[in-house]
Amino acid sequence: MSGSAIRPTPPVTLVIFGATGDLTRRLLIPAIVNLARGGLVGDDLHILGLGIEPGGTDMLLERLDTFLATLDGIVEDDAWKRLRQRISYISGDFSGDAIYEDVGRYLDKSPTGNAAFYFAVPPQFFGSIVEKLAEHKLTVEKPGAFRRIAIEKPFGTDLASAKALNARILARVSETQVFRLDHFLGKETVQNIMTARFANMMIESLWNSNYIDHVQVSAAEIVDVGTRGKFFDATGALRDMVPNHLFQLLAMVAMEPPNSFSAEAIRNEKSKLLQALRIYTPEEAAAHSVRGVYTGGTLEGKAIPAYLETKDVSPDSTTETYVALKLYADTWRWAGVPFYIRTGKAMKARDTEIVVTFRPVPFAQFRETDVNHNMPPNRLIIQVQPDEGLSMEISIKAPGLSVDTVPVSLDFRYGDRFDIGKMTGYESLLYDLFIGDQTLFQRADGIEAGWAAVQPFLDLWASGGKPDPYAPGSPGPASADALIAKDGRRWHELGTSGEKKG
Ligand code: BG6
């Protein structure tokens, strides 16, 4: 997310651990092809795929070709044809030494020695791969030759494990070499939050507890757990989505203005905000949270099994597929403003959005007149997906002789104004990894602050109780409505932003 003019990336070898996996073919390779199409990576980008699956470069290329053939127009694209010639594959055991020696030999032959090691592997390998790379001196940077590591989520499973993983990694490489990914930060609208706030006086000047009543951050999904039972049952909606994706959205919305557009200035402010999230006592955690689990039913016309009957899910599991939390950021700006966040599977709509509700006007002039004064509070809705955009809800006078105030929505959809093409969301993340811009990557202190804020909920739920049921295709459990209703507020209806009001 460079503040300066876009330039092609330097020569680099992208070394992918887990090259035969889903992430590589579905997201990484298509994103690199998109970058190549735009001239942002050149013929000096090489990819060295590593995997435990036996086979050579032809095996990997064949698999990539087969998958890419299912995507629109990539296999025939010149950019892919050229990139394909610069892909190699080495098979081996990530816990042995041979594969690291092979990687060393490969990098010794590369013109600059620049390398980015991408961990597209299950999290239990993260620490040991960094140690092996360091043992084989592959993480040593030399003047003019960078060595970076890119790590996918989940980064830890709680506060203690996240701290331990950070310590293990930072004992071998410096923070400037670590790029902890959160793919939400690759989404265009998420990056736009900073522009919306800091390039617009009329937004940022109202962005505080004097004018804002509350903020809602939602990431609702229609998909159920499906074939991901093993992963999901050990993880749950809270760990899967909150300390990472939802907190990244929250940090972008609520951080103080950074004093420059540098990665460190921005990450300082994000970390400060996450560190200000109130750490609840067990009683507060219970009062400010709801967990849910979907029952069996129909979803978009298809029958789906209850979560508890899903393959690889324990029948007496207490893992949540939905979570709603009420949080506070204890800062001068946000004193007393609740942040309601929620996420879940098998819900009514796919809808990731941030809804900022402003306070009511201070004085109701129309109260003793015949004027229809239907004046709901102003809202600013940042629609992250689908249909990325921004809406502002305001009250106006309906045309006619009488004065009727009606709420309307001013809507901006990215797709109406720009050709947003078919991006995977990984383009900007990979580009930034190659040019060394850490703005969109999480720093150790930010990760730990996120886990610290969710730890009371993890502890509470580990101590007993069960999630509340909700029907698939619904907006979540009734208890989540009650959580917000007791404050006299309600959730923004999922799947409705952008609709014309009034
Ligand atoms: C992943 C979670 O990190 O994000 C998934 O593990 C979730 O459970 C996904 O479905 C959501 O991402 P997106 O980009 O599809 O909203």
Tab-separated table of N, CA, C and O and ligand atoms in Angstrom, residues 152-154 182-184 187 219-221 223 228 231-232 235 240-241 244-245 343 345 350 352 384-385 424, ligand 1:
chain	number	residue	atom	x	y	z
A	152	GLU	N	0.761	-16.774	6.970
A	152	GLU	CA	-0.707	-16.705	6.931
A	152	GLU	C	-1.268	-16.852	8.342
A	152	GLU	O	-0.603	-17.334	9.242
A	153	LYS	N	-2.519	-16.488	8.543
A	153	LYS	CA	-3.181	-16.783	9.791
A	153	LYS	C	-3.532	-18.263	9.840
A	153	LYS	O	-3.548	-18.876	8.767
A	154	PRO	N	-3.861	-18.895	10.928
A	154	PRO	CA	-3.950	-18.306	12.253
A	154	PRO	C	-2.582	-18.142	12.910
A	154	PRO	O	-1.760	-19.034	12.855
A	182	ASP	N	-3.028	-10.742	6.817
A	182	ASP	CA	-4.441	-10.847	7.126
A	182	ASP	C	-5.110	-10.489	5.808
A	182	ASP	O	-5.041	-9.333	5.374
A	183	HIS	N	-5.726	-11.469	5.166
A	183	HIS	CA	-6.153	-11.200	3.790
A	183	HIS	C	-7.248	-10.133	3.711
A	183	HIS	O	-7.475	-9.563	2.662
A	184	PHE	N	-7.904	-9.804	4.846
A	184	PHE	CA	-8.889	-8.718	4.817
A	184	PHE	C	-8.220	-7.396	4.434
A	184	PHE	O	-8.844	-6.523	3.847
A	187	LYS	N	-8.291	-6.268	0.846
A	187	LYS	CA	-9.551	-5.869	0.208
A	187	LYS	C	-9.547	-4.355	-0.021
A	187	LYS	O	-9.198	-3.580	0.870
A	219	ALA	N	-19.223	-9.381	9.868
A	219	ALA	CA	-18.704	-10.213	8.764
A	219	ALA	C	-19.564	-11.467	8.749
A	219	ALA	O	-19.266	-12.449	9.427
A	220	ALA	N	-20.666	-11.378	8.017
A	220	ALA	CA	-21.607	-12.502	7.960
A	220	ALA	C	-21.324	-13.303	6.700
A	220	ALA	O	-21.029	-12.733	5.649
A	221	GLU	N	-21.421	-14.605	6.831
A	221	GLU	CA	-21.198	-15.471	5.675
A	221	GLU	C	-22.388	-16.390	5.476
A	221	GLU	O	-22.996	-16.841	6.456
A	223	VAL	N	-21.980	-19.250	3.647
A	223	VAL	CA	-21.432	-20.616	3.643
A	223	VAL	C	-21.477	-21.227	5.042
A	223	VAL	O	-21.302	-20.537	6.047
A	228	ARG	N	-14.967	-28.228	6.239
A	228	ARG	CA	-13.868	-27.715	7.085
A	228	ARG	C	-14.045	-28.070	8.561
A	228	ARG	O	-13.515	-27.394	9.440
A	231	PHE	N	-10.849	-28.425	10.980
A	231	PHE	CA	-10.230	-27.136	11.320
A	231	PHE	C	-11.171	-26.310	12.197
A	231	PHE	O	-10.791	-25.793	13.245
A	232	PHE	N	-12.433	-26.240	11.770
A	232	PHE	CA	-13.332	-25.293	12.429
A	232	PHE	C	-13.658	-25.714	13.856
A	232	PHE	O	-13.752	-24.885	14.762
A	235	THR	N	-11.281	-24.554	16.170
A	235	THR	CA	-10.999	-23.119	16.081
A	235	THR	C	-12.171	-22.272	16.565
A	235	THR	O	-12.034	-21.508	17.528
A	240	ASP	N	-11.284	-17.711	14.608
A	240	ASP	CA	-11.134	-17.699	13.149
A	240	ASP	C	-11.236	-16.284	12.570
A	240	ASP	O	-10.582	-15.967	11.586
A	241	MET	N	-12.070	-15.454	13.176
A	241	MET	CA	-12.389	-14.176	12.526
A	241	MET	C	-12.114	-12.922	13.361
A	241	MET	O	-11.894	-11.852	12.800
A	244	ASN	N	-8.245	-11.258	14.296
A	244	ASN	CA	-7.553	-10.947	13.055
A	244	ASN	C	-8.434	-10.037	12.183
A	244	ASN	O	-8.305	-8.818	12.235
A	245	HIS	N	-9.342	-10.655	11.395
A	245	HIS	CA	-10.074	-9.869	10.393
A	245	HIS	C	-10.902	-8.731	10.996
A	245	HIS	O	-10.818	-7.587	10.565
A	343	THR	N	-19.878	-12.035	13.769
A	343	THR	CA	-19.503	-12.816	12.595
A	343	THR	C	-20.118	-14.191	12.729
A	343	THR	O	-20.322	-14.678	13.849
A	345	LYS	N	-21.256	-18.134	10.431
A	345	LYS	CA	-21.433	-18.970	9.237
A	345	LYS	C	-22.916	-19.262	9.067
A	345	LYS	O	-23.684	-19.205	10.038
A	350	ARG	N	-24.317	-12.791	2.741
A	350	ARG	CA	-22.882	-12.519	2.802
A	350	ARG	C	-22.746	-11.009	2.893
A	350	ARG	O	-23.165	-10.278	1.991
A	352	THR	N	-20.057	-8.133	4.674
A	352	THR	CA	-19.027	-7.602	5.564
A	352	THR	C	-19.144	-6.093	5.495
A	352	THR	O	-19.011	-5.505	4.413
A	384	VAL	N	-17.784	-3.653	2.735
A	384	VAL	CA	-16.518	-4.281	2.352
A	384	VAL	C	-16.739	-5.352	1.296
A	384	VAL	O	-15.995	-5.477	0.343
A	385	GLN	N	-17.769	-6.171	1.497
A	385	GLN	CA	-18.134	-7.156	0.485
A	385	GLN	C	-19.521	-7.698	0.748
A	385	GLN	O	-19.935	-7.700	1.911
A	424	THR	N	-7.899	-10.959	-6.789
A	424	THR	CA	-8.061	-11.992	-5.755
A	424	THR	C	-7.994	-11.384	-4.361
A	424	THR	O	-8.343	-12.034	-3.383
B	1	BG6	C1	-10.779	-16.973	6.617
B	1	BG6	C2	-11.533	-17.832	7.587
B	1	BG6	O1	-9.651	-16.413	7.222
B	1	BG6	O2	-11.640	-15.931	6.165
B	1	BG6	C3	-12.775	-18.405	6.933
B	1	BG6	O3	-10.688	-18.899	8.027
B	1	BG6	C4	-13.619	-17.303	6.354
B	1	BG6	O4	-13.530	-19.171	7.863
B	1	BG6	C5	-12.785	-16.387	5.469
B	1	BG6	O5	-14.640	-17.907	5.584
B	1	BG6	C6	-13.588	-15.182	5.034
B	1	BG6	O6	-12.867	-14.484	4.067
B	1	BG6	P1	-13.588	-13.744	2.865
B	1	BG6	O7	-12.517	-13.002	2.177
B	1	BG6	O8	-14.225	-14.829	2.037
B	1	BG6	O9	-14.605	-12.888	3.501
